[in-house]
Each structure stands twice: as C-alpha cells, then as structure tokens.
Amino acid sequence: MIARVTLEIALRKEFDYFIPPELADQVDVGSRVQVPFGARKVLGCVTGLAEESAHARLKPILKVIGAQTLVTPKILKLARWIGEYYCCAPETALKSVLPEAVRHEQANWRERLYVRALPVNGELPKLPKRQKEVWRILEERRELPLSELLALAKTTAATVRGLEDKGLVAIAPEISERDPYARDHILPSQTLPLNPAQSSALAAIITSMDGGKSKVQSPKSKVQSPLQSRVQSLESKVQSPAERPSGTTPQAPVTEHATRNTQHVSPPSTFLLHGVTGSGKTEVYLQAIAHALEQGKGAIVLVPEISLTPQTVERFKARFSSGPLQTLVAVLHSHLSAGERHDEWHKIRQGRARIAIGARSAIFAPVEPLGLIVVDEEHEHSYKQEEAPRYHARDVAIVRGQMEGAVVVLGSATPSLESYYNCGKGKYTLLQLPERADDKKLPVVRVVDMRQTVRPGKAVPLFSPQLKEAIARRVEQKEQVILFLNRRGYSSSLQCPLCGYVAECPNCSVSLTYHRHEQKLCCHICAHTAPVPAVCPNAKCRNPAIRYAGVGTQKVEATLAKLFPQARTVRMDSDVLKRKEDYRRILGDFRVGKIDILVGTQMIAKGLHFPNVTLVGIIYADLALHQPDFRAGERTFQLLTQVAGRAGRGDIEGEVFVQAFTPFHPAIQFARRHDFEGFYQQEMEFREQLKYPPAGRIALLTLKGRNEEKVKFSADYLKRELEKAVGDIKGLVLAGPAPAPLLRAETYYRYQIMLRAQRMAALSQRLALLIRSLTLPEDVTLAVDIDPVDLA
Ligand code: ADP
Ligand code: ZN
C-alpha cells in the first residue's frame, strides 16, 4: 500500500510514500507521520491511500505519531473546505486542526510512579518506624503517586522500597492525567426551570436536534417581522442573495439556483440566540447540551479567548460532572501547558470527554458523534484567525454543523450584522430572549456631550463634570466603577473636539486615517488623500485647534489619582493582560472589593460579572466610532451594549456614562435605547449603498515588505492581474491599492487591495488559481483574507 502524505512544509501537493509492513496496521488516512524528504525528516499527515504510485522507488514512512489517527476523516474534510474557501494551501489548513502539543507530540502522556498497597497475608510484619508511617498512609489511601506519598510521610524512596521488598506494596509507572482544574472544587449545579422565552428557544433547538421541522415561523410565511420585510426589500435591490460559507457545500461551490432550492427542503439547523446580557443564554446552552448527551452525542462550546475564564468553564463542568449524563468536560485553552493540552485533547479523541469547550481552534475538537455546536458571543472578532489559515470559527462551525448533521447555536446580546441578515434570509432561525432572567433591570445609559466641556485653547478634558460627580458618589457609597478607554488610546482619524466633525472618505464613507508624520489624510481602502485642514472645515465651527492628541490608560489612571486620591485605582490594559497571573490577581482583587476603580481597554468588557459594579464609564466613545473601518459603528454599538451589560448585575441598579464628541451618532443613540433592531436597519442602509458585508462580500489582499517601492510596484502588478482574472465577476468592485494603516512599531510597508463582490464562492476559487500563478519579488509577501473582520 501507498500513503499519500501532505507535508507540513509549504509545497501545496501530496507525496507518495511506501508503508513498511511493520507500520501497516498503524497507517490510515489521518495518521500523522514522519517521512524522509531529501536529506531531512519532515512531519506530515496521510491524506489518502492508494494501491500504486506513478513514481518508482518510493521511500518508506519512518514513524507514526500517536496511537490513533489524529485527524479524523471528518476533520480532514473540514480542513479541505478551509483550504479551498479561505484560499490557503492544504498543509496550512491541516496545521490548524490539531493543537501544537498533539501535532508534534512534544508532550506525551505523563507517566508517574504509583505506590499501591498489596493485600496482607496473615500478620503484618513488624515494621521500622518510618515504614510503619508510610504503611499507615497507604492503608487509608490504597494507591497514590510516589512523590505525593513521600511528601506526606516526609521520607525518602528507600523507605518505600523497603516495603516493596517485604511484598507489602507494588511500585509501578502509570499514566497520570494532567487536570488543569484539579484544584478547583466544583459543586454540581441543577437544571433550572426555564422562563417562557428560554423554553421556546430550547424547544426549537431540541426539535431540530431530533431531526424534526422547527416550529419557529419560516421566513416565507405570511406574517412578516420587520426584519423579514426589511431584508426582502433589500433583496429586491441586490437581486441576488448574499451568501455566507454556509451557503456553499464543502466540495464544490453551489450555484445560486441550488442554494435557493435547498433553503426550502431542509429545516434550518443554525440558530441565532439573540438575548440581552443576563437573559439566561447559558442555561439554554446547558440544557441543549444535555439533550445532545441524551442522544449519545457530544457538543463543542466556543467562547472568545478572553471569556474563557475559570468561572465560565466551571458553569459547564458543574452541570456535567455528576448525575446520569456525567461526562468529562475537556478545555482547550492556550493558557494551559503543552502537557495539559495534550491530555485534554486526547480525552476528547478517546471519547471520554464528550464536551469540548475552548476558544477559536476548539472548533476542530474531534468530538464524535457531534450533536451540537454552541458559539457564544458569536459577533466577537477574535473568532477570526489573523494569520493563515484566516478562518472564522463561527463560519467554520456552521459548515461543520452541516457536514456532520449537528445543530449550531450562535448566541449574542449584539449579533453580528452577518448573522442577523442570515436570519432574515431564512438561513438561520432567530430565537430571542428579550428580558433578563435574573430580574435585574438594564442600566440607565447617559450620553454626555463632550463638546460642551471643551474650552478653546485648553486641553480636551478626560472627564465631564457629570462623570466626575458620579464616580465620587459611587466610590463614597463603597460601590465599584469600571472605566473604559479604546484599545489604542489615540485616534487614528481626525476629529474636531469642538463640533465633532470627522474627516471621511467621499468614496468609501469610512474615516480617513490621519498620518501625523506626513501631515495628510488618507483612505486606506481606495487611497484617496486629502491635506490636513488648518481649521475645522465645518462652516459653523472653524475651530483652529482641530487636532488633538490621544490619551492612554496611564494618563487616565494618573488623572484619577489626582481627582480621587482616596480611591484605590488599578489599570488593566494589554500589557497587564499578557501576564496571566496579574490579570487573575487584579480581577480577584476587584471581585473581593480591594479595588474601587478599574481602568481598562475594552478587552475587559467581555463576560465579567461583578455584582458591586454600579457605574461604567466610556471615556471617549469616538475613539471606537471613528476607526477607519466600515464596521466601526457596529463595533461601537456592540461595545456600548456589552459594557452596559457589566453594570447593575447585582442588587443595585447600575448606570453607564458614554462621553462622546458625536453624541447623536446612531450607534450611540440606538445603544442608549438598547435597540438592536433599530440599529440594524439603519446600519444596513449604509452597508447596502456601498456593498459592504453583509450586503456584499469582501476579500482583502495585503502585500507586505520592507522596501516600499517594491511593495507598491507589486501591488500595482497584482491589481492588473486581478482585473484580468476576476474583473468580469458580476458586481465586482476593486479598490486600491492603498497603504494599510501602519501599526506603531511596524517596520514593514503594507498595501491593500479590497475586492467586493456579491458572492464569495466563485471569487475565492478564482483568487486561489491566480495566486498560484503569481510571481512576486522574494521579499514581498501576499496575504489573502476572505471575509476580513478587522480593517482598521
Ligand atoms: P447570559 O448568558 O444570557 O448572559 P446567564 O446565563 O449568565 O445569561 O444568566 C444570567 C443569570 O440568570 C445567571 O445568574 C443565571 O443563573 C440566571 N438564570 C438563567 N436562567 C434562569 C432561570 N430560568 N431562572 C432563574 N435564573 C436564571
Ligand atoms: Zn476611500
């Protein structure tokens, strides 16, 4: 037999190897193997088997990694889809489906010496004092790791060997599983009786899991929700349905016609659970997972990395660690050691853990058979991988669900426009939980017009009098405060602090990027440039001090120290978040009330639950709002809504202050009223006009290199090639090349070309072909990002 092997080195093809007889029963499709390649030994994955090969004198496979095939046929199929859809080499796609620790087996099962008490025949012989002490412990514990025994008995291995010589104990190596949560004492949790909204959501999910028709209204029925009628009117304008990867089958791109037909035949098996923060989405997930277990199937739960806290994991472990449905819950987390990751992954592969919970890459967990995939906070951008393969875990989840007949539940308080749009299209079923399950009121959101606080010739203040007063009051009442500042802490756009004017691109409707060094404004989508105005262009304003510098979290912390010397203030930003001990310690201190005011970037907005936080402030909402990205408004709406969900989770009603120079911006106003539907409709109009997703689809091509001339030249060449290769695709818009917004510490030049089309399948296929035939200078690299999420 011949094995076709996809090597890890980038070669874009399979190589044939001969399977030596001694490995014959270990090699299968999906096996990880080591093979000779030239003078080297390289790792790869068997992606096919054949009777014969076109090549003579094949080299043999040297070694098989792991006792089982590591890539199951289902995951292999998923990897192939990723390679095709996201335009990347098969080996790149394959690399991402196994955790590093499993792929290289750098970590293996840990073996430890265990000491076991043997049955005593007759009288116990007289023992020396130390041996007697060891024996006493063993009589009680029967078996335990040698190292633990030695620590308990405060003795050396010689003592235990003495007992072994007397035939009283056995010492032998055993696999000792690493359990990252071993030290946590998790109390079992009971199934909660659901409220009516939760019940009907769960019923729809369960009906679908049972293979029945969902009772939820179909979009073709006569009664229309505002969303449905809205989408239909959009549809008549677009004249062709936009599609998500879910609209394509993995093997071949489907025609528009086929997509339409299948929509009516199969009941939708993807649900969007839109529930305000605290509405009890997690309880719905838990009960749906219980149903999967009852069916003899397993589940995958995806959570954004930042929300994958011990608290979150505990909620799942607590429900399934005992009782009739008891199973192991495996956690796939980048904070685990390589050894822990190895063990957690194999628990799933061996079927001992039927529930896998983790961040993005947990979507490849080999849970089999798979009944349910939950994607919590489905709108989160961290589900998109920023390096090749640039997959979106939510979209992969939907494709995987279709391939394996698993039901997919996307959950969010602020769904992505993409997912909400797909509900209107009838691709997903919308389930809503409009009320908080815990009877806590949503906090009052106060928008503060920062233009009122600016005095000509003076620095722009950080705190409005209203926010200052509120902080003082809350701190005095021994309540807690969280203050947010945008991730970057400085503005990449140009905004007038007096009137709120923002420089925008006339073609693309995104903020122009302010290049401080060159003193110019530039659109990084279409390359439109404009000079920096000397005074505010707004005729009613004419402010000569239009440029203001940004502030960082440090500045906020320093100002707070001055304003509230008696309050205990702690800053938490990306520097702190990198050190996980500090992160945990700060959150721990905050939870127990050792900190009054927590200042952080929006990274801390997610999923934290602090009952004593009654005030949340967003210092400059504009910093998020005027990022040069067409999703800036959506992101701000999400941020404000998520942040509002942090306040008032306890017994005291909470309040939120949003400081902004553009207080009447729709993203802020709809968030203030907790009105997602209103925001959606307003925002879709804009997306529709410029064919931004979800009204259209985007591929972003980025060229990168140290020599700007070369990068620019290559970008122009790429654009000409693109015009030839894909220019005839219906509705195609080619924008750029334009210089990408430069990251602060970057020494590379980047130029981008943005492609917009109505559908993606045809475009990504042709792009893949073009890329293979392209010859670029050696020091210029090309990155293809299908469905990019972060453009700023
Ligand atoms: P979400 O995931 O939507 O943010 P959670 O699942 O965290 O909401 O629920 C918020 C709170 O409400 C939790 O404390 C949870 O235990 C509680 N809860 C959820 N469902 C119910 C219910 N049916 N009855 C009582 N309390 C509930
Ligand atoms: Zn532009």
PDB file of C-alpha atoms and ligand atoms in Angstrom, residues 192-195 198 273 275-287 315 319 376-377 413 433 436-439 609 646 649, ligand 1:
ATOM      1  CA  LEU A 192     -33.045  25.491  36.255  1.00  0.00           C
ATOM      2  CA  PRO A 193     -36.726  25.698  35.387  1.00  0.00           C
ATOM      3  CA  LEU A 194     -36.770  27.860  32.257  1.00  0.00           C
ATOM      4  CA  ASN A 195     -38.769  31.015  31.735  1.00  0.00           C
ATOM      5  CA  GLN A 198     -35.933  30.246  27.263  1.00  0.00           C
ATOM      6  CA  LEU A 273     -29.990  33.128  20.028  1.00  0.00           C
ATOM      7  CA  GLY A 275     -30.586  37.535  24.185  1.00  0.00           C
ATOM      8  CA  VAL A 276     -29.686  40.571  26.208  1.00  0.00           C
ATOM      9  CA  THR A 277     -26.849  40.187  28.702  1.00  0.00           C
ATOM     10  CA  GLY A 278     -28.112  38.138  31.625  1.00  0.00           C
ATOM     11  CA  SER A 279     -31.072  36.721  29.738  1.00  0.00           C
ATOM     12  CA  GLY A 280     -30.008  33.162  30.502  1.00  0.00           C
ATOM     13  CA  LYS A 281     -28.468  32.063  27.219  1.00  0.00           C
ATOM     14  CA  THR A 282     -26.017  29.867  29.070  1.00  0.00           C
ATOM     15  CA  GLU A 283     -28.826  27.899  30.715  1.00  0.00           C
ATOM     16  CA  VAL A 284     -30.283  27.267  27.254  1.00  0.00           C
ATOM     17  CA  TYR A 285     -26.888  26.040  26.022  1.00  0.00           C
ATOM     18  CA  LEU A 286     -26.548  23.765  29.047  1.00  0.00           C
ATOM     19  CA  GLN A 287     -29.925  22.136  28.518  1.00  0.00           C
ATOM     20  CA  ARG A 315     -20.512  26.526  34.791  1.00  0.00           C
ATOM     21  CA  ARG A 319     -23.582  20.688  35.259  1.00  0.00           C
ATOM     22  CA  ASP A 376     -21.181  32.114  22.380  1.00  0.00           C
ATOM     23  CA  GLU A 377     -20.645  35.832  21.677  1.00  0.00           C
ATOM     24  CA  ALA A 413     -26.547  40.122  23.005  1.00  0.00           C
ATOM     25  CA  LEU A 433     -34.630  36.283  24.883  1.00  0.00           C
ATOM     26  CA  ARG A 436     -33.030  39.450  31.802  1.00  0.00           C
ATOM     27  CA  ALA A 437     -33.576  36.107  33.544  1.00  0.00           C
ATOM     28  CA  ASP A 438     -32.479  37.437  36.885  1.00  0.00           C
ATOM     29  CA  ASP A 439     -34.995  40.284  37.000  1.00  0.00           C
ATOM     30  CA  HIS A 609     -19.636  39.516  36.253  1.00  0.00           C
ATOM     31  CA  ARG A 646     -21.451  44.961  33.017  1.00  0.00           C
ATOM     32  CA  ARG A 649     -25.591  42.856  37.682  1.00  0.00           C
TER      33      ARG A 649
HETATM   34  P1  ADP B   1     -26.377  35.224  29.553  1.00  0.00           P
HETATM   35  O1  ADP B   1     -25.555  34.012  29.238  1.00  0.00           O
HETATM   36  O2  ADP B   1     -27.525  35.412  28.617  1.00  0.00           O
HETATM   37  O3  ADP B   1     -25.602  36.498  29.737  1.00  0.00           O
HETATM   38  P2  ADP B   1     -26.668  33.954  32.089  1.00  0.00           P
HETATM   39  O4  ADP B   1     -26.852  32.583  31.594  1.00  0.00           O
HETATM   40  O5  ADP B   1     -25.351  34.340  32.639  1.00  0.00           O
HETATM   41  O6  ADP B   1     -27.079  34.977  30.949  1.00  0.00           O
HETATM   42  O7  ADP B   1     -27.821  34.216  33.142  1.00  0.00           O
HETATM   43  C1  ADP B   1     -27.841  35.334  33.996  1.00  0.00           C
HETATM   44  C2  ADP B   1     -28.284  34.901  35.380  1.00  0.00           C
HETATM   45  O8  ADP B   1     -29.631  34.452  35.356  1.00  0.00           O
HETATM   46  C3  ADP B   1     -27.455  33.752  35.927  1.00  0.00           C
HETATM   47  O9  ADP B   1     -27.182  34.029  37.270  1.00  0.00           O
HETATM   48  C4  ADP B   1     -28.356  32.550  35.773  1.00  0.00           C
HETATM   49  O10 ADP B   1     -28.105  31.590  36.754  1.00  0.00           O
HETATM   50  C5  ADP B   1     -29.740  33.160  35.935  1.00  0.00           C
HETATM   51  N1  ADP B   1     -30.780  32.396  35.234  1.00  0.00           N
HETATM   52  C6  ADP B   1     -30.728  31.975  33.963  1.00  0.00           C
HETATM   53  N2  ADP B   1     -31.865  31.321  33.641  1.00  0.00           N
HETATM   54  C7  ADP B   1     -32.655  31.337  34.728  1.00  0.00           C
HETATM   55  C8  ADP B   1     -33.957  30.843  35.034  1.00  0.00           C
HETATM   56  N3  ADP B   1     -34.670  30.208  34.120  1.00  0.00           N
HETATM   57  N4  ADP B   1     -34.424  31.042  36.276  1.00  0.00           N
HETATM   58  C9  ADP B   1     -33.698  31.706  37.180  1.00  0.00           C
HETATM   59  N5  ADP B   1     -32.486  32.204  36.968  1.00  0.00           N
HETATM   60  C10 ADP B   1     -31.950  32.030  35.760  1.00  0.00           C
END
